[in-house]
XYZ file of N, CA and C in Angstrom:
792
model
N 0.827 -1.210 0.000
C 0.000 0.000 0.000
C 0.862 1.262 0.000
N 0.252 2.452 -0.340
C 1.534 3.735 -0.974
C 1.381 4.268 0.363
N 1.123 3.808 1.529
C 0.792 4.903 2.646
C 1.615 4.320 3.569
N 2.486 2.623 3.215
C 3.026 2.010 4.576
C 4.047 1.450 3.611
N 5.510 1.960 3.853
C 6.562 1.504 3.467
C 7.079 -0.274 3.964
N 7.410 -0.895 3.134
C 7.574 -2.438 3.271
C 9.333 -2.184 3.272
N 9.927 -3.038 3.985
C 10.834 -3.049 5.127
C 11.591 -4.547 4.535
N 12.219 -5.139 3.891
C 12.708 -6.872 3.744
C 13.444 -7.124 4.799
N 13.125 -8.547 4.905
C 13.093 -9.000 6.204
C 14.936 -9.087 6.209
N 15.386 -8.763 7.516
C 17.148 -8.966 8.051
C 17.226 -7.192 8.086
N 16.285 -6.408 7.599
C 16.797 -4.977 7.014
C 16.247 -4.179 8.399
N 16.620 -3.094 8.724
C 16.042 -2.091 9.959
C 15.281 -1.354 9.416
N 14.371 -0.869 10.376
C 13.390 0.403 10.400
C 14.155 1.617 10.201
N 14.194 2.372 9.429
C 14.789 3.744 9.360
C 14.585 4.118 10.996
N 16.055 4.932 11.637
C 15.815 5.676 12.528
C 14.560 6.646 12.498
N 13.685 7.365 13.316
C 12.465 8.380 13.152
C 13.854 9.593 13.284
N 13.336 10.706 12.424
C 13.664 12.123 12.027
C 12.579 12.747 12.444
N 12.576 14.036 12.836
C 11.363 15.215 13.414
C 10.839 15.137 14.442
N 9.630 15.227 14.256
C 8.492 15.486 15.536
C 7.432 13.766 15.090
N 7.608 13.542 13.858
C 6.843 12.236 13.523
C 7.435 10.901 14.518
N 6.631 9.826 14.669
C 7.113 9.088 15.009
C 7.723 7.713 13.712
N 8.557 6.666 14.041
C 8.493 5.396 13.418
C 7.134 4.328 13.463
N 6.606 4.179 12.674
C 5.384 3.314 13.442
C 5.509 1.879 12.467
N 5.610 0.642 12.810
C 5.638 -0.559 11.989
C 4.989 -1.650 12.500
N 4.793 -2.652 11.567
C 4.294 -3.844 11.845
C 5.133 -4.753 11.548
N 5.698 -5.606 12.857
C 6.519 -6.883 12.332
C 5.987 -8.377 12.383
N 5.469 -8.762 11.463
C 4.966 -9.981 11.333
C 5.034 -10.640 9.983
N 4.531 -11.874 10.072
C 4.697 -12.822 8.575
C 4.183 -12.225 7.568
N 2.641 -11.669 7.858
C 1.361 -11.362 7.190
C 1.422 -9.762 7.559
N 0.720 -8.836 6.185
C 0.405 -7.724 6.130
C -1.378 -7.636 7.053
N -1.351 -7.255 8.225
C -2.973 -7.583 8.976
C -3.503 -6.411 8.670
N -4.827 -6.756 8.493
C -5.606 -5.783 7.558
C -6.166 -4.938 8.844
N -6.117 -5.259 9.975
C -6.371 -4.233 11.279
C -5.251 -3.156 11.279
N -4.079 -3.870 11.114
C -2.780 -2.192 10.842
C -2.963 -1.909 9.717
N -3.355 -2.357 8.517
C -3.781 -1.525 7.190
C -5.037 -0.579 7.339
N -5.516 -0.765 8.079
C -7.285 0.294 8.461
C -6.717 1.458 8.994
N -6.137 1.103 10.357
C -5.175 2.111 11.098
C -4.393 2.951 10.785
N -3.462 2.674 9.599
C -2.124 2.960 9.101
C -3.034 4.217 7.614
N -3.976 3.791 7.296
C -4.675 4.328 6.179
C -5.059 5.410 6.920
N -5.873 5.243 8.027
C -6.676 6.271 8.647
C -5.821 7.299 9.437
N -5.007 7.263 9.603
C -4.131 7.955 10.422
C -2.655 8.128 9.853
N -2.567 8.172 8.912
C -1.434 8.365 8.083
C -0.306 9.475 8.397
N -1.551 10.478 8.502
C -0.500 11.884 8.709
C 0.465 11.789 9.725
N 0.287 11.358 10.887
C 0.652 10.964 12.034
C 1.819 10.598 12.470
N 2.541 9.819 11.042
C 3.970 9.174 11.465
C 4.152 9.066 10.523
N 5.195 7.852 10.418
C 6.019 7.208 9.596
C 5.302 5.635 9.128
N 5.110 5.148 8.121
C 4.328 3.570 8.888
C 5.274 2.903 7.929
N 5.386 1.857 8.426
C 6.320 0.928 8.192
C 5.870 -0.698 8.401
N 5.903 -1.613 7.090
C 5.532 -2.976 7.728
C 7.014 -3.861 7.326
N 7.211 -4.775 8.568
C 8.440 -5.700 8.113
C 8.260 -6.758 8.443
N 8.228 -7.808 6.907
C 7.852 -9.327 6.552
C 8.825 -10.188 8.169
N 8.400 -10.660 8.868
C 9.335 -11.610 9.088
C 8.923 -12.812 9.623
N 9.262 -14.077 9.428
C 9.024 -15.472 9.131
C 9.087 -16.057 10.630
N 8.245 -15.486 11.257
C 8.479 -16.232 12.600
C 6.717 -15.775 12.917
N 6.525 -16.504 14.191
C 4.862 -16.812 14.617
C 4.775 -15.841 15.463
N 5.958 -14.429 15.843
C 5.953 -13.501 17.092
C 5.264 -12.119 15.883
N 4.389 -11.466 16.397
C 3.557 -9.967 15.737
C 4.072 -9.037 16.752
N 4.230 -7.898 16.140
C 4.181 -6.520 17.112
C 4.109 -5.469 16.267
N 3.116 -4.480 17.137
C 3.470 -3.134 16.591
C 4.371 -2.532 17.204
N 5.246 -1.431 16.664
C 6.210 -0.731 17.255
C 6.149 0.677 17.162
N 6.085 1.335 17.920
C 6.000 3.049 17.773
C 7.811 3.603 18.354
N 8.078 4.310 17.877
C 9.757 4.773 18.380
C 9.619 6.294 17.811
N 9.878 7.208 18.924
C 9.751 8.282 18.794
C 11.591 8.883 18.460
N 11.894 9.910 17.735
C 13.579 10.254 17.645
C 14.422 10.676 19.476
N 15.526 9.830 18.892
C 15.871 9.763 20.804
C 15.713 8.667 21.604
N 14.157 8.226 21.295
C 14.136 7.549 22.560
C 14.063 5.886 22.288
N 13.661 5.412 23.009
C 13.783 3.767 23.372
C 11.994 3.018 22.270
N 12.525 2.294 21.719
C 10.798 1.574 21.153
C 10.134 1.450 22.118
N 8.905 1.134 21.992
C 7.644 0.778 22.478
C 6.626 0.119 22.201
N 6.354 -1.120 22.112
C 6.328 -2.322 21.558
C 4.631 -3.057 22.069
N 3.788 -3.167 21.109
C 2.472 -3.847 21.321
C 2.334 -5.265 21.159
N 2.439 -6.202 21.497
C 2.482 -7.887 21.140
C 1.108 -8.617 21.152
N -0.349 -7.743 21.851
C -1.108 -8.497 21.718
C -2.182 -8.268 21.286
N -3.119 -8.638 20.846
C -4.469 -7.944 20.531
C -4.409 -7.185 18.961
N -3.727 -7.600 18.044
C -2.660 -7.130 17.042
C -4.271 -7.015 15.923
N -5.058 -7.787 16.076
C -6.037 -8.107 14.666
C -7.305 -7.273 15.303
N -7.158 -6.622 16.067
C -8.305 -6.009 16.687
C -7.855 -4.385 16.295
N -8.744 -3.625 15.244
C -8.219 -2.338 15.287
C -8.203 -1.178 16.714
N -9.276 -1.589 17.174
C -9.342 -1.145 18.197
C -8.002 -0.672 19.720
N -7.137 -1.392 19.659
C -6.020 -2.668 20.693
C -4.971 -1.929 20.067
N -4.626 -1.520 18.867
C -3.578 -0.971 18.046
C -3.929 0.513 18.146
N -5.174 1.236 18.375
C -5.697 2.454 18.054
C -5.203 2.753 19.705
N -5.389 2.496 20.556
C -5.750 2.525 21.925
C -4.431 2.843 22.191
N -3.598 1.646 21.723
C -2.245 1.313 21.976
C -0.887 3.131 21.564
N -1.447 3.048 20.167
C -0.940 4.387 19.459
C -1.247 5.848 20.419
N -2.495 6.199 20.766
C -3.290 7.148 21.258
C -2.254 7.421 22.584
N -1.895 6.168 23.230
C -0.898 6.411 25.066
C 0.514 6.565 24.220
N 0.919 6.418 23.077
C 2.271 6.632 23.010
C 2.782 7.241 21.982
N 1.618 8.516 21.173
C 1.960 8.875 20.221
C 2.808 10.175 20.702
N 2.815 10.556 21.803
C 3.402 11.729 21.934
C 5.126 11.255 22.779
N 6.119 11.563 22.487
C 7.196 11.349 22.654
C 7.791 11.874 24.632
N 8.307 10.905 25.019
C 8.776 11.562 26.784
C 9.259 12.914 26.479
N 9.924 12.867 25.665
C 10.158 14.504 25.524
C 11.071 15.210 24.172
N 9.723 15.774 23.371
C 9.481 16.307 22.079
C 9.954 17.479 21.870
N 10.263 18.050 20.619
C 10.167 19.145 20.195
C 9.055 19.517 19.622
N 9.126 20.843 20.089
C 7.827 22.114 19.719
C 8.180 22.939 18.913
N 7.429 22.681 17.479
C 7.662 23.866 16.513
C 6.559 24.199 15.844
N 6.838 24.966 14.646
C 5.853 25.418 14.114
C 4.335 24.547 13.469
N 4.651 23.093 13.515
C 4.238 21.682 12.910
C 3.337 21.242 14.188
N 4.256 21.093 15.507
C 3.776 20.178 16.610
C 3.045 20.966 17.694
N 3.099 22.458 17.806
C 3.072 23.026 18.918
C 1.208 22.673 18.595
N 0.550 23.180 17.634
C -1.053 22.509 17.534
C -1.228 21.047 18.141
N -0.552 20.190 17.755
C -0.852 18.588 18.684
C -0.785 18.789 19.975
N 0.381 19.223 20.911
C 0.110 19.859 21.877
C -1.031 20.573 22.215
N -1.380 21.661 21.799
C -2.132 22.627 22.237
C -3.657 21.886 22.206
N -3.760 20.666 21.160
C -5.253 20.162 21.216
C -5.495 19.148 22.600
N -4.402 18.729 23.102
C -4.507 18.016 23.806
C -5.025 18.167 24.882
N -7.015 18.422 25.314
C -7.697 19.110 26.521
C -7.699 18.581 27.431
N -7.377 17.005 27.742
C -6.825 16.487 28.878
C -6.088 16.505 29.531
N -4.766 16.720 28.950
C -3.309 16.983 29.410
C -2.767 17.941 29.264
N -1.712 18.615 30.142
C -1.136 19.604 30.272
C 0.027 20.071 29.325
N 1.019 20.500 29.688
C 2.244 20.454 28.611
C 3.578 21.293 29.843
N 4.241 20.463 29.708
C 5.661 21.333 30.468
C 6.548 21.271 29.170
N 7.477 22.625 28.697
C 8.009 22.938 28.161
C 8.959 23.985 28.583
N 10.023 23.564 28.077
C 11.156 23.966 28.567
C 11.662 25.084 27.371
N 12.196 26.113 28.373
C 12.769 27.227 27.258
C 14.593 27.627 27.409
N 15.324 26.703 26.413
C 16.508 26.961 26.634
C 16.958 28.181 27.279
N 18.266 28.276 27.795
C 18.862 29.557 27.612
C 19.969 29.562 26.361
N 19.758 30.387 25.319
C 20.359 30.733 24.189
C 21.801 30.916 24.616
N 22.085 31.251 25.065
C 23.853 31.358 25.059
C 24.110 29.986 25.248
N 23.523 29.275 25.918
C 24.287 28.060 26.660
C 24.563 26.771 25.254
N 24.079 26.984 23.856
C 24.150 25.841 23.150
C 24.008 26.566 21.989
N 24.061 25.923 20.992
C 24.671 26.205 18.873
C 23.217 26.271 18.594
N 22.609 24.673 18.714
C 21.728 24.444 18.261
C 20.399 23.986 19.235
N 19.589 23.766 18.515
C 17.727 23.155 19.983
C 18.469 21.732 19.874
N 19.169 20.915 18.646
C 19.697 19.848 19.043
C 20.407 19.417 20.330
N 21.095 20.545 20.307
C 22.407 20.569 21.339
C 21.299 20.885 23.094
N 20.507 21.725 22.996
C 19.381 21.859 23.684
C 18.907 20.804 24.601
N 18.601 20.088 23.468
C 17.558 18.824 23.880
C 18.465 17.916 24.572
N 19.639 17.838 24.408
C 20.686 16.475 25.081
C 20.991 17.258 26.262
N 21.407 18.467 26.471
C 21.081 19.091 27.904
C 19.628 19.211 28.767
N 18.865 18.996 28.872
C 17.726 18.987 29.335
C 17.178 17.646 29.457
N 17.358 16.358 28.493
C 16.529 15.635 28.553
C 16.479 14.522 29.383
N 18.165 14.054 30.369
C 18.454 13.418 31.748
C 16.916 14.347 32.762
N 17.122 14.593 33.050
C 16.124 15.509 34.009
C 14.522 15.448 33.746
N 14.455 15.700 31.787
C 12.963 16.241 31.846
C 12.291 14.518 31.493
N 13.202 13.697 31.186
C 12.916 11.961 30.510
C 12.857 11.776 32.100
N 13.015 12.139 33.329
C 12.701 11.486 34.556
C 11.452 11.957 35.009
N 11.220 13.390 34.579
C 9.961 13.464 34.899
C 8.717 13.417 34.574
N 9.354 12.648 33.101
C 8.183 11.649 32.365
C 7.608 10.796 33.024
N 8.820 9.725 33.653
C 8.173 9.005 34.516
C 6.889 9.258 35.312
N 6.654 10.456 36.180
C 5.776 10.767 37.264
C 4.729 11.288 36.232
N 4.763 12.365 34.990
C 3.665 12.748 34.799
C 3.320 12.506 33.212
N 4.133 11.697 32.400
C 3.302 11.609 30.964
C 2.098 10.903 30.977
N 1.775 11.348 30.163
C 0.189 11.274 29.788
C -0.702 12.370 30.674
N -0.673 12.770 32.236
C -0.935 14.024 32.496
C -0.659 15.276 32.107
N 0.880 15.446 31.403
C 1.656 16.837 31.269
C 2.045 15.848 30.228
N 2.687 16.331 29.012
C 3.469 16.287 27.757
C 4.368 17.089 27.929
N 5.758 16.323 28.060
C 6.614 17.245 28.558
C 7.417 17.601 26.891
N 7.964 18.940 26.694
C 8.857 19.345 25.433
C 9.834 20.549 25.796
N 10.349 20.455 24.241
C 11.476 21.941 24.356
C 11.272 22.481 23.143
N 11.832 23.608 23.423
C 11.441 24.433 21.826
C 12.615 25.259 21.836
N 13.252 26.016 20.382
C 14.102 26.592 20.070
C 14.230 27.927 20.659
N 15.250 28.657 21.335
C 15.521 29.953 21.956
C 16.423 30.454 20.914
N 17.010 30.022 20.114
C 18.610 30.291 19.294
C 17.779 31.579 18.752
N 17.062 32.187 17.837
C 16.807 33.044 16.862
C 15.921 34.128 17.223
N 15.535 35.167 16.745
C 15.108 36.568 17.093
C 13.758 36.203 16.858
N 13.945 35.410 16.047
C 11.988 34.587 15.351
C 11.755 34.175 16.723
N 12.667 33.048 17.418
C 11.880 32.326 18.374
C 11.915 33.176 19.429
N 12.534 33.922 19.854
C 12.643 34.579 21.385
C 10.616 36.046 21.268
N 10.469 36.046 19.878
C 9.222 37.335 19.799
C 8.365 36.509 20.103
N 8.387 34.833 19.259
C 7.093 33.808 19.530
C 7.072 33.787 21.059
N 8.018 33.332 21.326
C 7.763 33.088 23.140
C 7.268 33.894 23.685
N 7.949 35.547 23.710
C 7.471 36.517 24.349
C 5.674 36.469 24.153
N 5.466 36.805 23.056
C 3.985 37.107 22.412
C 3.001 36.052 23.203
N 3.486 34.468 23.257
C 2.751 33.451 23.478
C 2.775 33.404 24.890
N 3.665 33.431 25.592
C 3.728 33.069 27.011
C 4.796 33.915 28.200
N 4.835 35.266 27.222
C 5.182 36.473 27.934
C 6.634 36.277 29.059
N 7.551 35.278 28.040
C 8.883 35.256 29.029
C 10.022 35.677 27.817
N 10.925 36.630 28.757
C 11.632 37.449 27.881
C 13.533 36.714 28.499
N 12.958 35.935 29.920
C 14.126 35.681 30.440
C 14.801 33.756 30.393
N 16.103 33.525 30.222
C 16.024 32.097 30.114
C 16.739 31.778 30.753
N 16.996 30.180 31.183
C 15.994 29.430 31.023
C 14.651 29.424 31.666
N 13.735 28.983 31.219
C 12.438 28.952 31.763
C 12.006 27.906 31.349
N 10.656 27.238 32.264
C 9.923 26.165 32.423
C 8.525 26.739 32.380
N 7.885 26.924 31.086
C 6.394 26.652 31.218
C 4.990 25.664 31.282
N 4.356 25.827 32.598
C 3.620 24.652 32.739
C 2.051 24.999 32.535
N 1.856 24.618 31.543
C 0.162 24.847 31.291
C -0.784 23.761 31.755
N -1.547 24.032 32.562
C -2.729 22.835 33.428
C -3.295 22.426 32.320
N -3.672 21.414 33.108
C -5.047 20.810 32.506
C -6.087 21.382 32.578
N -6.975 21.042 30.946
C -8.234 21.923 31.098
C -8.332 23.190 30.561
N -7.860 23.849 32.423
C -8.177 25.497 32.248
C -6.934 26.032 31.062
N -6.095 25.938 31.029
C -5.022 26.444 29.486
C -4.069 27.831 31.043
N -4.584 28.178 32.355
C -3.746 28.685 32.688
C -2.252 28.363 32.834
N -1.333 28.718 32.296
C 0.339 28.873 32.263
C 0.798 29.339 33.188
N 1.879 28.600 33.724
C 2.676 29.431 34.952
C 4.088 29.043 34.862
N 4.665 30.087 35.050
C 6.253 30.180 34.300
C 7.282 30.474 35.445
N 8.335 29.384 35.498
C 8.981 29.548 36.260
C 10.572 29.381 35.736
N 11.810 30.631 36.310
C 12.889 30.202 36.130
C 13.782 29.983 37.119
N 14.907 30.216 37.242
C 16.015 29.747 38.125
C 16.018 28.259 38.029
N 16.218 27.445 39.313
C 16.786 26.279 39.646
C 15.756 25.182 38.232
N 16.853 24.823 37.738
C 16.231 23.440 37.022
C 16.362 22.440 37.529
N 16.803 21.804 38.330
C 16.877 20.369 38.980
C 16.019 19.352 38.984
N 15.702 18.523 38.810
C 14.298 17.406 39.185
C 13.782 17.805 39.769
N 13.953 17.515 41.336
C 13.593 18.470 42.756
C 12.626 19.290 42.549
N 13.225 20.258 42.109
C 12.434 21.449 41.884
C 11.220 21.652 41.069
N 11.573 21.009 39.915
C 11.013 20.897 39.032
C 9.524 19.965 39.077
N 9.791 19.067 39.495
C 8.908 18.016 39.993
C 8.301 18.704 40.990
N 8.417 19.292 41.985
C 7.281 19.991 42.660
C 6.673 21.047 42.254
N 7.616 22.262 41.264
C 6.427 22.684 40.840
C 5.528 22.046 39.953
N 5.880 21.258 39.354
C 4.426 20.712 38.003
C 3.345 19.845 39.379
N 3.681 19.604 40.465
C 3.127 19.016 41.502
C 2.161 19.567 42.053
N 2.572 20.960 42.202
C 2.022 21.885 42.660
C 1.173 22.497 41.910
N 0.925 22.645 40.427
C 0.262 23.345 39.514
C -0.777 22.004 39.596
N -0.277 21.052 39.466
C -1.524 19.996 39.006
C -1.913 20.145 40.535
N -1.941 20.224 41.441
C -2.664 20.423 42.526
C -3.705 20.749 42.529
N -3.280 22.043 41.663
C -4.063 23.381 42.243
C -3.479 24.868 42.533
N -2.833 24.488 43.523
C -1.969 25.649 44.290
C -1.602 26.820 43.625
N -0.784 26.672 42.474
C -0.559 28.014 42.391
C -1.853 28.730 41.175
N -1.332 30.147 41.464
C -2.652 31.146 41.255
C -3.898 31.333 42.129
N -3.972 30.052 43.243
C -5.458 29.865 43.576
C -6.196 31.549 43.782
N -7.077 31.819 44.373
C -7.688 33.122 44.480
C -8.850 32.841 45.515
N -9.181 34.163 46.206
C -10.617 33.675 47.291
C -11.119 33.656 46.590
N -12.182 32.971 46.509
C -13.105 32.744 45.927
C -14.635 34.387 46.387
N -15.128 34.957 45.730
C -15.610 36.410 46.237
C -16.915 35.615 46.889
N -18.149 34.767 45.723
C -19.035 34.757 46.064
C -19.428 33.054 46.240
N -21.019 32.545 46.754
C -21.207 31.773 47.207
C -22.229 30.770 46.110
N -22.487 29.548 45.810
C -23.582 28.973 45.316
C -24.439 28.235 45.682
N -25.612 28.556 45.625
C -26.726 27.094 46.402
C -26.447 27.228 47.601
N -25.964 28.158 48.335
C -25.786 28.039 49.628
C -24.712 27.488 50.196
N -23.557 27.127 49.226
C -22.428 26.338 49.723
C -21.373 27.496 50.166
N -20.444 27.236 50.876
C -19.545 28.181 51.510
C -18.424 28.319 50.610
N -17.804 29.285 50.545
C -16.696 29.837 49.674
C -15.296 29.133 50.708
N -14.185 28.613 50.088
C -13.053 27.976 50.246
C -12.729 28.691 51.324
N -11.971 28.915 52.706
C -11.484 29.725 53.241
C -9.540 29.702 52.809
N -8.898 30.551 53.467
C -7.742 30.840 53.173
C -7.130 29.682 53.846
N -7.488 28.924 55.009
C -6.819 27.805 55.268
C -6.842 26.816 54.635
N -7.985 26.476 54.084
C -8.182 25.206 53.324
C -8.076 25.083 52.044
N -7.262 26.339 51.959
C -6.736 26.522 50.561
C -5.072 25.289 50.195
N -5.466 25.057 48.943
C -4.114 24.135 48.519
C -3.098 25.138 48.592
N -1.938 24.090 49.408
C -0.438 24.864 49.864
C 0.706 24.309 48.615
N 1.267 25.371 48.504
C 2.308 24.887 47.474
C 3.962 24.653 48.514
N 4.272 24.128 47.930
C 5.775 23.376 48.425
C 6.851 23.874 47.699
N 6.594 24.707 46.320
C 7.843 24.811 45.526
C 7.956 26.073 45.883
N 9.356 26.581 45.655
C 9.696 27.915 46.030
C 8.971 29.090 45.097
N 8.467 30.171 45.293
C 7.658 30.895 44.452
C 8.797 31.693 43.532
N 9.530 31.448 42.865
C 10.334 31.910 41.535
C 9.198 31.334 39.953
N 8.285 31.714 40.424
C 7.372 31.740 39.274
C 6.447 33.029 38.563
N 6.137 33.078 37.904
C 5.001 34.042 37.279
C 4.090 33.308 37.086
N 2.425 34.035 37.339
C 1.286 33.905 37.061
C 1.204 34.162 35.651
N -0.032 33.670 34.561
C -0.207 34.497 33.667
C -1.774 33.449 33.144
N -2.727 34.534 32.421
C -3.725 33.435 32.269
C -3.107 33.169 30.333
N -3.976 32.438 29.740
C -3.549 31.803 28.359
C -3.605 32.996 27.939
N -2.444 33.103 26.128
C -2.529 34.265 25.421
C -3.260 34.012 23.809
N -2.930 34.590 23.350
C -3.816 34.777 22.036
C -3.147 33.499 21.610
N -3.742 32.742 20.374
C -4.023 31.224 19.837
C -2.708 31.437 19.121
N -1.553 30.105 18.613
C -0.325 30.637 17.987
C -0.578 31.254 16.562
N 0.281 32.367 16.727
C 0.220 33.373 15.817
C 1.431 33.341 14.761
N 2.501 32.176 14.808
C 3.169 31.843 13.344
C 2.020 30.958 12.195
N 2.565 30.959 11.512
C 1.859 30.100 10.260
C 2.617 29.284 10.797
N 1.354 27.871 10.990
C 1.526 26.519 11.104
C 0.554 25.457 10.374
N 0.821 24.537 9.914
C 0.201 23.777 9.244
C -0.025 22.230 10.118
N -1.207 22.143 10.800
C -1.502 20.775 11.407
C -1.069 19.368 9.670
N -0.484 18.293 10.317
C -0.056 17.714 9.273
C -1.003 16.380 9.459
N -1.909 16.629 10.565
C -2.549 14.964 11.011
C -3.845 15.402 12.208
N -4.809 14.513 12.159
C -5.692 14.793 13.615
C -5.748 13.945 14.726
N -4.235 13.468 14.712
C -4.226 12.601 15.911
C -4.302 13.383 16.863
N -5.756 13.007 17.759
C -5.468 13.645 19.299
C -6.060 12.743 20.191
N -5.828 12.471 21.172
C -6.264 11.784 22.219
C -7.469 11.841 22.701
N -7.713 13.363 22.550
C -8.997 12.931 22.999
C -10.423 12.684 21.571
N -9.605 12.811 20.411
C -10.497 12.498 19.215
C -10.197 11.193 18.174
N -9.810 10.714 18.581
C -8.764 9.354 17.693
C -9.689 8.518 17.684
N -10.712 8.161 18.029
C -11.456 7.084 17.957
C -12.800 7.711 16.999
N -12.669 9.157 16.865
C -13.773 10.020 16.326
C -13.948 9.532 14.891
């Protein structure tokens, strides 16, 4: 099929390049459940099927950077493969550009932590990403699939106006963490450490920061008091800010994979 590159068997999967992922099927037989899938969702990745002569199936998703991620069962069920794709289409920790920052931004379940180099410190966002990603690949662990953690380019006069305009930070490095849901952003710099880091996104998914009294009452229920308000733990080297205007480079969505519409 012209939409899923065939792979001969002893040969490798092309490494993944970009923001796309690798996506393949390794089995004897071409299964017409990853041909439905692979058709319908094309934009999405890379797809890849590779013949090989043994009774073991898997799908494989491999994002650039990181480690495969591997489906072995439920392979003829489109459903099991759709499900499977949907928890691992987004990478432990991605780049954000003019292409990906929309996949992000659709994502109304989950949050997004993104990291904003400091420009002097590296050439390239390549060079970027291998500094940051010991730290931000650990705090995948605790929150992917809640927060989508990424980085995006500081190097150029283009990227430092986008940032400003979008999320009103002029200083680097910085860590912006947008909640779930509500789209409020809260931006914090100084200390990057795990530590730190990990409590504030702890603290935002809480609740805690920004909270506000609440002025008035409903149905008769009582307004929050100041004690029983959520306490934050991370040091306050942050800024408030509510969401800003929708991104304002020309970007071109290349696919409608989203999590919360993939089955749509």
């Amino acid at each position: 099929p012209p939409h899923v590159v065939t792979i001969a068997e002893g040969e490798e999967v092309p490494s993944p390049r970009g923001v796309k992922p690798s996506i393949s099927l390794h089995a004897p037989c071409y299964l017409k459940s990853y041909h439905s899938v692979a058709k319908k969702y094309r934009p999405t990745g890379v797809w890849y099927y590779v013949k090989k002569q043994t009774l073991t199936e898997m799908v494989r998703i491999q994002h650039q950077h990181e480690e495969p991620r591997d489906l072995r069962n439920g392979l003829r069920d489109n459903t099991t493969i759709v499900n499977f794709l949907v928890d691992n289409i987004f990478p432990l920790f991605g780049e954000v550009n003019s292409v990906s920052y929309d996949w992000y931004q659709m994502q109304h379940d989950a949050g997004m932590v993104l990291v904003l180099p400091d420009p002097a410190g590296y050439e390239t966002v390549e060079d970027a990403h291998w500094v940051h990603r010991p730290v931000f690949q650990q705090l995948s662990k605790h929150f992917y699939l809640k927060y989508f953690l990424a980085y995006t380019s500081t190097q150029y006069d283009a990227d430092k106006e986008w940032i400003r305009q979008e999320f009103g930070v002029t200083t680097f490095p910085a860590v912006v963490v947008q909640g779930k849901h509500s789209g409020t952003r809260f931006v914090r710099t100084g200390d990057m450490s795990f530590e730190t880091l990990f409590q504030f996104v702890q603290d935002v998914d809480d609740g805690c920061l920004g909270w506000r009294h609440p002025r008035f009452t409903f149905a008769g229920l009582k307004a929050m008091s100041e004690r029983d308000a959520p306490k934050c733990l991370a040091e306050q080297e942050m800024e408030f800010s509510e969401k800003s205007s929708d991104f304002n480079q020309s970007s071109k969505s290349t696919g409608d994979w989203g999590r919360q519409n993939v089955n749509s």
